[in-house]
PDB file of C-alpha atoms in Angstrom:
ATOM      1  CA  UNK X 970     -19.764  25.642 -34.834  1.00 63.00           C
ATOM      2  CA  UNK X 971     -19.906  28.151 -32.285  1.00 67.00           C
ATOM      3  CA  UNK X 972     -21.239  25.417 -29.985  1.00 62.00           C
ATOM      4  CA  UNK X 973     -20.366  25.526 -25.939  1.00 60.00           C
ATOM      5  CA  UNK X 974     -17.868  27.939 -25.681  1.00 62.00           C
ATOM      6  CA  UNK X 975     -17.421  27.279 -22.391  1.00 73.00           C
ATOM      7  CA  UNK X 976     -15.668  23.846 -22.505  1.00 78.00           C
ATOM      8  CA  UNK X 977     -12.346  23.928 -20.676  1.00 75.00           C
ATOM      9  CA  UNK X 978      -8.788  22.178 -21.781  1.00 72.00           C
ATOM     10  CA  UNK X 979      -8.370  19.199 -19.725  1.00 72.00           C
ATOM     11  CA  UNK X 980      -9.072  15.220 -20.408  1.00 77.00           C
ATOM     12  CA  UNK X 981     -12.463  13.945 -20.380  1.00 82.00           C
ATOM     13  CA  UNK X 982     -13.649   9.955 -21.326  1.00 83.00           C
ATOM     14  CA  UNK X 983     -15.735   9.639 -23.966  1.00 87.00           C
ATOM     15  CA  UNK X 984     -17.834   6.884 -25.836  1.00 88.00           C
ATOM     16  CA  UNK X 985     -15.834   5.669 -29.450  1.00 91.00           C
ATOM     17  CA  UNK X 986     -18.486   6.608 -32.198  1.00 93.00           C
ATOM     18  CA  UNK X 987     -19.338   9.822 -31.222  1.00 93.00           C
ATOM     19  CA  UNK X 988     -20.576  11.931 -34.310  1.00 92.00           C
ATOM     20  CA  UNK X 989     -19.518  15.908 -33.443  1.00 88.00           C
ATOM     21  CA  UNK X 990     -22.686  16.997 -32.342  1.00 86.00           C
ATOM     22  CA  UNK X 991     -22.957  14.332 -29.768  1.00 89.00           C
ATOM     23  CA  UNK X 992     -18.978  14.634 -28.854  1.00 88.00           C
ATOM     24  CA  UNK X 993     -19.609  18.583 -28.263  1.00 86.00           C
ATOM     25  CA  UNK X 994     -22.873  17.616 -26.268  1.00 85.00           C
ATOM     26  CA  UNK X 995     -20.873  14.946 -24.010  1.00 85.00           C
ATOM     27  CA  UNK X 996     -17.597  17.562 -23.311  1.00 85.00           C
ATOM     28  CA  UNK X 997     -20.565  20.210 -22.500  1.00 83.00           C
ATOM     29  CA  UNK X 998     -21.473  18.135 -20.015  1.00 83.00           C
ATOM     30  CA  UNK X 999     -18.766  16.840 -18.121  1.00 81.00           C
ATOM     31  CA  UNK X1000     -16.181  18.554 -16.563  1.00 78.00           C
ATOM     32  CA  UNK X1001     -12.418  17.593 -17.066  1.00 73.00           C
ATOM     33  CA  UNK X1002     -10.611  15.083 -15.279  1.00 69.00           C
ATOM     34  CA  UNK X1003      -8.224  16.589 -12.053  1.00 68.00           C
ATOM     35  CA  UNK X1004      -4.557  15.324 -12.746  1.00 75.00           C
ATOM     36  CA  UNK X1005      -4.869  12.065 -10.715  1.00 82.00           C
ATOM     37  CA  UNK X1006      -6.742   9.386 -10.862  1.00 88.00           C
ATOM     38  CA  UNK X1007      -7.837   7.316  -7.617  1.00 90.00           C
ATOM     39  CA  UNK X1008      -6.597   3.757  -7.070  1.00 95.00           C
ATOM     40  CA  UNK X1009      -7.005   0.978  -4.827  1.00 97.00           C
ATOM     41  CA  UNK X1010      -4.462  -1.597  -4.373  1.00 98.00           C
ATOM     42  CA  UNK X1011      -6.300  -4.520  -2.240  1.00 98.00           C
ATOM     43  CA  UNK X1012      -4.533  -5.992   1.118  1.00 98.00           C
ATOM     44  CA  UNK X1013      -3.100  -9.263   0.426  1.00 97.00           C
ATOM     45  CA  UNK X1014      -1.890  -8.314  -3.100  1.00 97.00           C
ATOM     46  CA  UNK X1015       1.244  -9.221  -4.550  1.00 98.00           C
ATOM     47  CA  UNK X1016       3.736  -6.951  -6.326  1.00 98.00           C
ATOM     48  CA  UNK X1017       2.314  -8.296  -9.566  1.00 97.00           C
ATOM     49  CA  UNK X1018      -1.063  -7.276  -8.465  1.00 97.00           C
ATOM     50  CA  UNK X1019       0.361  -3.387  -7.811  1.00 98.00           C
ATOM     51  CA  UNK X1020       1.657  -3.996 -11.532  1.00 98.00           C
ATOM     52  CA  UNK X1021      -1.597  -4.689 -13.144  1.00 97.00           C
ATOM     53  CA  UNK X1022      -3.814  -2.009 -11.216  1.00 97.00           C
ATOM     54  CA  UNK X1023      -1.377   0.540 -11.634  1.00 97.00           C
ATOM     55  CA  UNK X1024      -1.258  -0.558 -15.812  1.00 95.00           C
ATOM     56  CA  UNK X1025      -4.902  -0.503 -15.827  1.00 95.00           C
ATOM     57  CA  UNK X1026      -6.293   2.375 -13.670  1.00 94.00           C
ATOM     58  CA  UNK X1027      -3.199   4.451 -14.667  1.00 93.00           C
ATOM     59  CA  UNK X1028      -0.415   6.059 -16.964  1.00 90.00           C
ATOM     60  CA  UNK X1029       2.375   4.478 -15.216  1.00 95.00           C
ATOM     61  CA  UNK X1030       3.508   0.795 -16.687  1.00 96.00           C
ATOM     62  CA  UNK X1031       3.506  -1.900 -14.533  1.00 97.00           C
ATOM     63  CA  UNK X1032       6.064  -3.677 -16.015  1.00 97.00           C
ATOM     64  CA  UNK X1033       8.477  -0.518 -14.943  1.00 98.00           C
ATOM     65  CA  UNK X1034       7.049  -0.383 -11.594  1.00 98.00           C
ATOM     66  CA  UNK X1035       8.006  -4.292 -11.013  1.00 98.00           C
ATOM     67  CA  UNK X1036      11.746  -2.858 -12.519  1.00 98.00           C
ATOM     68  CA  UNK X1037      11.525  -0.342  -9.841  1.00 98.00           C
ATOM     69  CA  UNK X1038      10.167  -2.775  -6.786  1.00 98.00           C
ATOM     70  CA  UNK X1039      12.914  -4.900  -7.072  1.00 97.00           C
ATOM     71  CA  UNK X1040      16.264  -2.752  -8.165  1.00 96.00           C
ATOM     72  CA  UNK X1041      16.558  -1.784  -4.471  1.00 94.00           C
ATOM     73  CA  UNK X1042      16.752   1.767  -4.974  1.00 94.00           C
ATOM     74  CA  UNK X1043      13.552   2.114  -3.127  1.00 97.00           C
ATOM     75  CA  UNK X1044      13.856   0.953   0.192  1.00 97.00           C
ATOM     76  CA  UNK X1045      11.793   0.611   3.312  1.00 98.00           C
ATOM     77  CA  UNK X1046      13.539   1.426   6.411  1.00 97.00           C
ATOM     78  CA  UNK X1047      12.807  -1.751   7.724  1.00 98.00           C
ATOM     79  CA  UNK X1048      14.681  -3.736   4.599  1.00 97.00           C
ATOM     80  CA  UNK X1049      17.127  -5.561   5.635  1.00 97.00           C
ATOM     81  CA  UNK X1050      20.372  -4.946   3.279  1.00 94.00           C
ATOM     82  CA  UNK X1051      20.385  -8.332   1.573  1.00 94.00           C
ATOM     83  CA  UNK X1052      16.652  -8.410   0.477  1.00 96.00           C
ATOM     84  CA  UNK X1053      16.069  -6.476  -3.104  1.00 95.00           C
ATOM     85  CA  UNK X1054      12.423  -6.590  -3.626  1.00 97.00           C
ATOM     86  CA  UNK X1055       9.460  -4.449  -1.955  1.00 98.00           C
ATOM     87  CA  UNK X1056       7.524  -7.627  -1.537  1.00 98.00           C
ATOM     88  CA  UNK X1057       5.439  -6.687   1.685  1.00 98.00           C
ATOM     89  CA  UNK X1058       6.840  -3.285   2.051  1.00 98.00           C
ATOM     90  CA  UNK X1059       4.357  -1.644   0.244  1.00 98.00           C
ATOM     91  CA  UNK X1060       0.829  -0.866   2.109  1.00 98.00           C
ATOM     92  CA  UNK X1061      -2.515  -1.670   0.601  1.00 98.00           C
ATOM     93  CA  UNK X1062      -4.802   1.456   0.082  1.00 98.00           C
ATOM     94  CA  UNK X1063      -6.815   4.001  -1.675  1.00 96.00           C
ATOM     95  CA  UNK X1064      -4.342   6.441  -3.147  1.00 95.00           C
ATOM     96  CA  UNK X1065      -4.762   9.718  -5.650  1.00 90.00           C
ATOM     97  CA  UNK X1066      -1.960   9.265  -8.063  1.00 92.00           C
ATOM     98  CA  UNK X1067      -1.106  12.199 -10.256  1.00 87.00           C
ATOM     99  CA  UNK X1068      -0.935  11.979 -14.187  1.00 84.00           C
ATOM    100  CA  UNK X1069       3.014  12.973 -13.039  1.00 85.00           C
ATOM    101  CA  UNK X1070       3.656  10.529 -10.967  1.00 92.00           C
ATOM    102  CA  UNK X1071       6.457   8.097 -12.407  1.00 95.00           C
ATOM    103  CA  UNK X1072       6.962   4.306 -11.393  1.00 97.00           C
ATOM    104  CA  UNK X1073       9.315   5.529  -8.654  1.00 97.00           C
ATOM    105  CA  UNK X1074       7.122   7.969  -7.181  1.00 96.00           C
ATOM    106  CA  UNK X1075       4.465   5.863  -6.478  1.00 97.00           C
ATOM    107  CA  UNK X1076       6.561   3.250  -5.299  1.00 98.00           C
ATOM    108  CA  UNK X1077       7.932   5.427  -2.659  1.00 98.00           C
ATOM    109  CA  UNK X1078       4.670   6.926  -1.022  1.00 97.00           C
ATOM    110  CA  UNK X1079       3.377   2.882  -0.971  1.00 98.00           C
ATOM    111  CA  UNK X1080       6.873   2.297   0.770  1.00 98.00           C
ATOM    112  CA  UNK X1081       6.513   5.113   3.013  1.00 98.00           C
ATOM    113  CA  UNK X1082       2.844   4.378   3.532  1.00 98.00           C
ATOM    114  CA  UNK X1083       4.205   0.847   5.138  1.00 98.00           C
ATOM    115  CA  UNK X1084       6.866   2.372   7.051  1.00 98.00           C
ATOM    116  CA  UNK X1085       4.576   4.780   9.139  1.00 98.00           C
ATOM    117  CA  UNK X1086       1.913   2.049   9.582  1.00 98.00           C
ATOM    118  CA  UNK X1087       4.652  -0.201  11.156  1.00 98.00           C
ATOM    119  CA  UNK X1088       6.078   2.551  13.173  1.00 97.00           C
ATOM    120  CA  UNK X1089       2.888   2.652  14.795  1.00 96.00           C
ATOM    121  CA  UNK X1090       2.682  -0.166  16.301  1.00 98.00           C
ATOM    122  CA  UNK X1091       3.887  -1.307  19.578  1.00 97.00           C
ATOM    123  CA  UNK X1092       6.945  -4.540  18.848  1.00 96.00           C
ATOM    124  CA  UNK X1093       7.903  -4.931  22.284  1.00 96.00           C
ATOM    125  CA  UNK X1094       6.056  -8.132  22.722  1.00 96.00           C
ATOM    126  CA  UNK X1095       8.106  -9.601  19.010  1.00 95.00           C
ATOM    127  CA  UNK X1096      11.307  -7.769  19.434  1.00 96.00           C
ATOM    128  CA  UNK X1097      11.013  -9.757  22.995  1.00 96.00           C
ATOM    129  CA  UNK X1098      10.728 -13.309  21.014  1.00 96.00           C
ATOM    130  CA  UNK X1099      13.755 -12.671  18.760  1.00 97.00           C
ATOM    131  CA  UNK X1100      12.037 -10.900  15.706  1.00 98.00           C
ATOM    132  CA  UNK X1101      12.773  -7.877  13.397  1.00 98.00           C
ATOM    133  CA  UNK X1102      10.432  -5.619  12.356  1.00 98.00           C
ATOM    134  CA  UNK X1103      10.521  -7.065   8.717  1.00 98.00           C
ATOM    135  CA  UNK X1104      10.027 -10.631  10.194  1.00 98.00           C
ATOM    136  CA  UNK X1105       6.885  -9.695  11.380  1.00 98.00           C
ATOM    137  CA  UNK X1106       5.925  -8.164   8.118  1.00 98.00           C
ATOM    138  CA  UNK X1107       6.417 -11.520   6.978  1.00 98.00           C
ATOM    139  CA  UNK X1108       4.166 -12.981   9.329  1.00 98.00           C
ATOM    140  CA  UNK X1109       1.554 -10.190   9.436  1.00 98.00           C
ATOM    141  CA  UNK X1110       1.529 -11.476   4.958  1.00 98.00           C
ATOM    142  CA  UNK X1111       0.827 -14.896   5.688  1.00 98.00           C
ATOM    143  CA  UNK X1112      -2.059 -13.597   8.573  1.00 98.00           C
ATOM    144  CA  UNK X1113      -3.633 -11.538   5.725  1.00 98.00           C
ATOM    145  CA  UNK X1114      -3.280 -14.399   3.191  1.00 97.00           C
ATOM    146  CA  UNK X1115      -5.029 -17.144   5.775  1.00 96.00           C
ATOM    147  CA  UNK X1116      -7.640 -14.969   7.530  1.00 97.00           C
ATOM    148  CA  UNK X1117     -11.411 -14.761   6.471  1.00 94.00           C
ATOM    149  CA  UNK X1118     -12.772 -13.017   9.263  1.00 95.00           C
ATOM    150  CA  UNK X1119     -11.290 -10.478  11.806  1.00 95.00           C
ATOM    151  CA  UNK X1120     -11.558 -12.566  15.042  1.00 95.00           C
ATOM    152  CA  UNK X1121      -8.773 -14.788  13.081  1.00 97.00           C
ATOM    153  CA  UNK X1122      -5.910 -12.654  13.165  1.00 98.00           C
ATOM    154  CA  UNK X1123      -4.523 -12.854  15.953  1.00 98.00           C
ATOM    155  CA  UNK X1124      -4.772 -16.540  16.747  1.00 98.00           C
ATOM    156  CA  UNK X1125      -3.555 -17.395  13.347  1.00 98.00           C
ATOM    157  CA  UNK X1126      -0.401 -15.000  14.468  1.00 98.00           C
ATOM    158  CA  UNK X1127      -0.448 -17.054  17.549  1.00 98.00           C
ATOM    159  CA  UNK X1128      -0.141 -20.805  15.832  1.00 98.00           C
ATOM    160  CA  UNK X1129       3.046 -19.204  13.507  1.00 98.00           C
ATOM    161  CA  UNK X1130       4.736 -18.014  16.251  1.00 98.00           C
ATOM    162  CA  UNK X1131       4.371 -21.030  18.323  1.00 98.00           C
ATOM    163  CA  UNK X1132       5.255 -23.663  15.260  1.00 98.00           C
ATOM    164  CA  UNK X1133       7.999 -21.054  14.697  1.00 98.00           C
ATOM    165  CA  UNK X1134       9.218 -21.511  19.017  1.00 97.00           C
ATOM    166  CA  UNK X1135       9.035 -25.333  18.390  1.00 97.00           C
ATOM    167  CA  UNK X1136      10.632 -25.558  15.017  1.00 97.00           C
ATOM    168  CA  UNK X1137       7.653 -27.191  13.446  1.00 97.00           C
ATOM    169  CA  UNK X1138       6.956 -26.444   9.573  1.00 97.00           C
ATOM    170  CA  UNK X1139       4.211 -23.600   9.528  1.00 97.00           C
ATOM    171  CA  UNK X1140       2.605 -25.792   6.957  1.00 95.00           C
ATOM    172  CA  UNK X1141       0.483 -22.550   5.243  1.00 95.00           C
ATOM    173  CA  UNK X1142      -0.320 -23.513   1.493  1.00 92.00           C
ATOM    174  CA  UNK X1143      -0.433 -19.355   0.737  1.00 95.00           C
ATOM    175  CA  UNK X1144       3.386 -19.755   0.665  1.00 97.00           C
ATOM    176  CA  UNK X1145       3.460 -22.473  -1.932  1.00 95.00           C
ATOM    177  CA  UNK X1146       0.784 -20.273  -3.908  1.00 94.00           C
ATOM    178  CA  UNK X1147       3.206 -17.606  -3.846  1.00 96.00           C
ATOM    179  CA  UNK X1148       5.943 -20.147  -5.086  1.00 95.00           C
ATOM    180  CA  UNK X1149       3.943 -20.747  -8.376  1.00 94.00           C
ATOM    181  CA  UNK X1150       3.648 -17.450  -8.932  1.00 92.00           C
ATOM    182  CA  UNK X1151       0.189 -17.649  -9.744  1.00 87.00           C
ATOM    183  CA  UNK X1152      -3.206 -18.123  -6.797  1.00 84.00           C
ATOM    184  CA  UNK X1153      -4.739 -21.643  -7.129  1.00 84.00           C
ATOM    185  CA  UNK X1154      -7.882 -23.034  -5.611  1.00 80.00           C
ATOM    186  CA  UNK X1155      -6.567 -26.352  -5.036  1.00 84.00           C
ATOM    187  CA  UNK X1156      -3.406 -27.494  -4.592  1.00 88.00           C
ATOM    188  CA  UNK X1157      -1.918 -31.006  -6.040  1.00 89.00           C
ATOM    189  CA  UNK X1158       0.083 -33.217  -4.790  1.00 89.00           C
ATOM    190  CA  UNK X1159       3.211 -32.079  -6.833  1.00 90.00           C
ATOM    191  CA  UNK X1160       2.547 -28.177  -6.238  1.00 91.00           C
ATOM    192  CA  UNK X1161       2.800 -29.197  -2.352  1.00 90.00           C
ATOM    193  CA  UNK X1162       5.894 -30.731  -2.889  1.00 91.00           C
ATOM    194  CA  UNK X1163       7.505 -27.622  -4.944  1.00 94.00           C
ATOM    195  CA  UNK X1164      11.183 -26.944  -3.859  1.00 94.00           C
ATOM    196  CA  UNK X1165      11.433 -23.318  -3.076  1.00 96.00           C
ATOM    197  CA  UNK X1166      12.243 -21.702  -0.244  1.00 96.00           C
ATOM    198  CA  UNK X1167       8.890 -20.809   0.209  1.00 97.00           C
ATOM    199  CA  UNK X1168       7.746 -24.047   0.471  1.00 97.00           C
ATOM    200  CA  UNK X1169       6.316 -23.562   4.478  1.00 97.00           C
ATOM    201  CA  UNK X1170       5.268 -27.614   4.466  1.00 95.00           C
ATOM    202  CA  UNK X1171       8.832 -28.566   3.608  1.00 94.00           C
ATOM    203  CA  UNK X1172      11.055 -25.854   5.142  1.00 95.00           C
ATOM    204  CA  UNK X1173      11.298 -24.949   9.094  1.00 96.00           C
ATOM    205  CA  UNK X1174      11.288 -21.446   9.919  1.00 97.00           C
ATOM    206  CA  UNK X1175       9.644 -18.323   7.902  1.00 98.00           C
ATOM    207  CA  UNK X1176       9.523 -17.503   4.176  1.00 97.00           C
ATOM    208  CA  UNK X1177      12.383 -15.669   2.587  1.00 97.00           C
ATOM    209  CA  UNK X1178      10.154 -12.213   2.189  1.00 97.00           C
ATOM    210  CA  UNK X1179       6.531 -11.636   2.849  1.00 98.00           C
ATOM    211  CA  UNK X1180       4.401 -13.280   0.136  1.00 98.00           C
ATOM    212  CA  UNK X1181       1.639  -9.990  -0.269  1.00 98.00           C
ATOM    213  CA  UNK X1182       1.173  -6.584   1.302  1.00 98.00           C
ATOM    214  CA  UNK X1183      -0.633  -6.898   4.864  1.00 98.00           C
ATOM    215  CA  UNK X1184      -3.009  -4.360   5.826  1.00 98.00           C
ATOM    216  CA  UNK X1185      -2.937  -2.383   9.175  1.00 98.00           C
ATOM    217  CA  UNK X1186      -5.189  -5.591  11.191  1.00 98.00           C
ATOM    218  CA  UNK X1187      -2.643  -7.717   9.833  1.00 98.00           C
ATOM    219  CA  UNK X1188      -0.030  -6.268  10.854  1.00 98.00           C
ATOM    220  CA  UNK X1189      -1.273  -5.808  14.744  1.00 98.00           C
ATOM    221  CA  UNK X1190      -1.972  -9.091  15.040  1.00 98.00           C
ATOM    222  CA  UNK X1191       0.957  -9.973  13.587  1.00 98.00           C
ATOM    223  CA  UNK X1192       2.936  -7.393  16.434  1.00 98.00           C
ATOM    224  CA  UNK X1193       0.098  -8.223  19.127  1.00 98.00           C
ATOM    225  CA  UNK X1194      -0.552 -12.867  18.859  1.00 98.00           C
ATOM    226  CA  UNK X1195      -3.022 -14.090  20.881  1.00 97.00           C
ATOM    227  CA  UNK X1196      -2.206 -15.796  24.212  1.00 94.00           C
ATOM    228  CA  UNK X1197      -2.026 -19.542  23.372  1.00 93.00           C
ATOM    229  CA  UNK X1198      -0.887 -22.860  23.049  1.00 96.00           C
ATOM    230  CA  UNK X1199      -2.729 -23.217  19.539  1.00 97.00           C
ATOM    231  CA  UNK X1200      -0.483 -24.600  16.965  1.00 97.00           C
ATOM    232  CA  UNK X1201      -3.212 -25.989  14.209  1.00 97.00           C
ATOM    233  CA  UNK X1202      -6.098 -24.557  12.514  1.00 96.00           C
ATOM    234  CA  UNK X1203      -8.837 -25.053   9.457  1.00 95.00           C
ATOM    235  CA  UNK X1204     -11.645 -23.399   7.770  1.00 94.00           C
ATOM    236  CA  UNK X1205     -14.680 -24.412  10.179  1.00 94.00           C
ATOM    237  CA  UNK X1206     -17.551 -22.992   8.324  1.00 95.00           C
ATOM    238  CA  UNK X1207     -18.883 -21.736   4.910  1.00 93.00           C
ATOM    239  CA  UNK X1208     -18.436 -17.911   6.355  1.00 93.00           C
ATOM    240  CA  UNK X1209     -14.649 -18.354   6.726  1.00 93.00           C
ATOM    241  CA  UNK X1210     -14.113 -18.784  10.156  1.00 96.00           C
ATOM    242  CA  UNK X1211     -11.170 -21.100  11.721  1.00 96.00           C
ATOM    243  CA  UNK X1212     -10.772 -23.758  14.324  1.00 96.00           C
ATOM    244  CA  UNK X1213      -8.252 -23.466  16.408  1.00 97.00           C
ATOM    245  CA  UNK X1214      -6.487 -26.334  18.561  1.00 97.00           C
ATOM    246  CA  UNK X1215      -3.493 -27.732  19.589  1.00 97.00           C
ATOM    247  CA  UNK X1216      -4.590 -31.372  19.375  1.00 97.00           C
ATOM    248  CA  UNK X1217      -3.921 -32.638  15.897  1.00 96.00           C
ATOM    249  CA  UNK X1218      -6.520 -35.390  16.748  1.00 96.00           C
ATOM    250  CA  UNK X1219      -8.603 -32.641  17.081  1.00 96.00           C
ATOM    251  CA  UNK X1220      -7.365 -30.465  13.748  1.00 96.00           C
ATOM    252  CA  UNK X1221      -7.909 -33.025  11.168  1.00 96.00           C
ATOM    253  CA  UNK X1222     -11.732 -33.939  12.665  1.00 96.00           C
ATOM    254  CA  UNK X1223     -12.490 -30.431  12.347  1.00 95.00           C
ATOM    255  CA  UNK X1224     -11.328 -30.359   8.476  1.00 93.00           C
ATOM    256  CA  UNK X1225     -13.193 -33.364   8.457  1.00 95.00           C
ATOM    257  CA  UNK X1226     -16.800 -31.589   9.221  1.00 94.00           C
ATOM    258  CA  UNK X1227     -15.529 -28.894   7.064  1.00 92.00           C
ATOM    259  CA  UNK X1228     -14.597 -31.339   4.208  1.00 89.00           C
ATOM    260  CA  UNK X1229     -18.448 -32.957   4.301  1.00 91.00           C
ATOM    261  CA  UNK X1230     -20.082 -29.094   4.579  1.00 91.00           C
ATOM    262  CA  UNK X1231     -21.364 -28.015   1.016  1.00 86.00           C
ATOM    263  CA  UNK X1232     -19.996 -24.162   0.336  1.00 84.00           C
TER     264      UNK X1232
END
């Protein structure tokens, strides 16, 4: 029709429906898309979570980006040889990714992402206990998956690393959700008593892998514990916050209160 002559090639959203004049009217508007599309994978989210953002809010399939994540032809640096999947190793963030971006590509810049926001941190004081840098990943994952509120992190890195020094189960139900596969609000009896490896109530010592990606607070507390002789905590309040002790007397009256609170 002669109509807007100056609309440029490129990709644009539209409503379904449109008749022309109102399609023409809506591309006169707008200006085409740039070739990437911004994405936010949240901290704390699993591989399968990476999946389903990157099959929603993208081009690239998730279902070849789990293929990808755990052939182990992407690797972190701090991988040990016998571990296949990216579990952990890939860091939570806001990324551009490019309409040309395959699986592969953007699971190497989340891989790389990780690797320079570990080698930033200072792992004298966990190197000094006996602990690789991937170990702490896998503590710094079960710090993001417990922690509410900020002030947490570090004491909740404290109590693993002490239950770890004493050989007492870490006891953190975020492992047994990752077990199932699947995040649930309350576990039963029989999910508690899953055998996997992951199992923390059941099994001494840490998870096989990290169970989620921990963000950068995560991972300092996870490289910096508080100074402590902790080794329980529990939700406290209806904002999140724990209670930390190292009496269990004391541990299971604070879940008590927290039990009879209304949230």
């Amino acid at each position: 029709h002669g109509d807007h002559p100056t609309i440029e090639a490129g990709t644009y959203n539209l409503r379904e429906g449109l008749d022309v004049h109102d399609a023409l009217a809506a591309l006169g508007r707008q200006r085409p898309h740039a070739g990437y599309v911004t994405v936010t994978f949240p901290e704390g989210s699993w591989l399968t979570d990476f999946a389903r953002i990157l099959n929603k809010d993208t081009n690239i399939s998730g279902r070849r980006f789990l293929q990808v994540a755990h052939s182990g032809k992407v690797r972190s640096k701090f991988e040990p040889a016998r571990v296949r999947s990216l579990e952990g190793l890939v860091f939570p963030s806001t990324y551009q990714i490019a309409a040309s971006n395959s699986a592969a590509d953007v699971a190497r810049r989340l891989v790389s992402q990780l690797d320079a926001e570990v080698s930033k941190l200072d792992l004298s004081k966990v190197t000094s206990m006996g602990y690789t840098p991937y170990q702490l990943i896998i503590v710094a994952s079960m710090v993001e998956a417990e922690a509410k509120v900020q002030g947490d992190r570090a004491k909740i890195a404290e109590v693993i690393y002490n239950r770890l020094r004493q050989g007492i189960p870490l006891g953190i139900d975020a492992t047994i959700d990752y077990a199932l596969g699947h995040h649930v609000a309350a576990l039963t009896n029989s999910q508690l008593a899953i055998r996997s490896p992951y199992n923390t109530r059941l099994h001494t010592g840490l998870p096989p892998t990290p169970i989620g990606a921990p963000g950068a607070s995560s991972l300092q507390a996870a490289a910096a514990p508080a100074t402590g002789n902790f080794l329980y905590y529990v939700v406290a309040d209806c904002q999140g916050h724990h209670f930390f002790t190292a009496d269990y007397g004391a541990f299971l009256r604070a879940k008590a209160r927290y039990e009879a609170l209304s949230c």
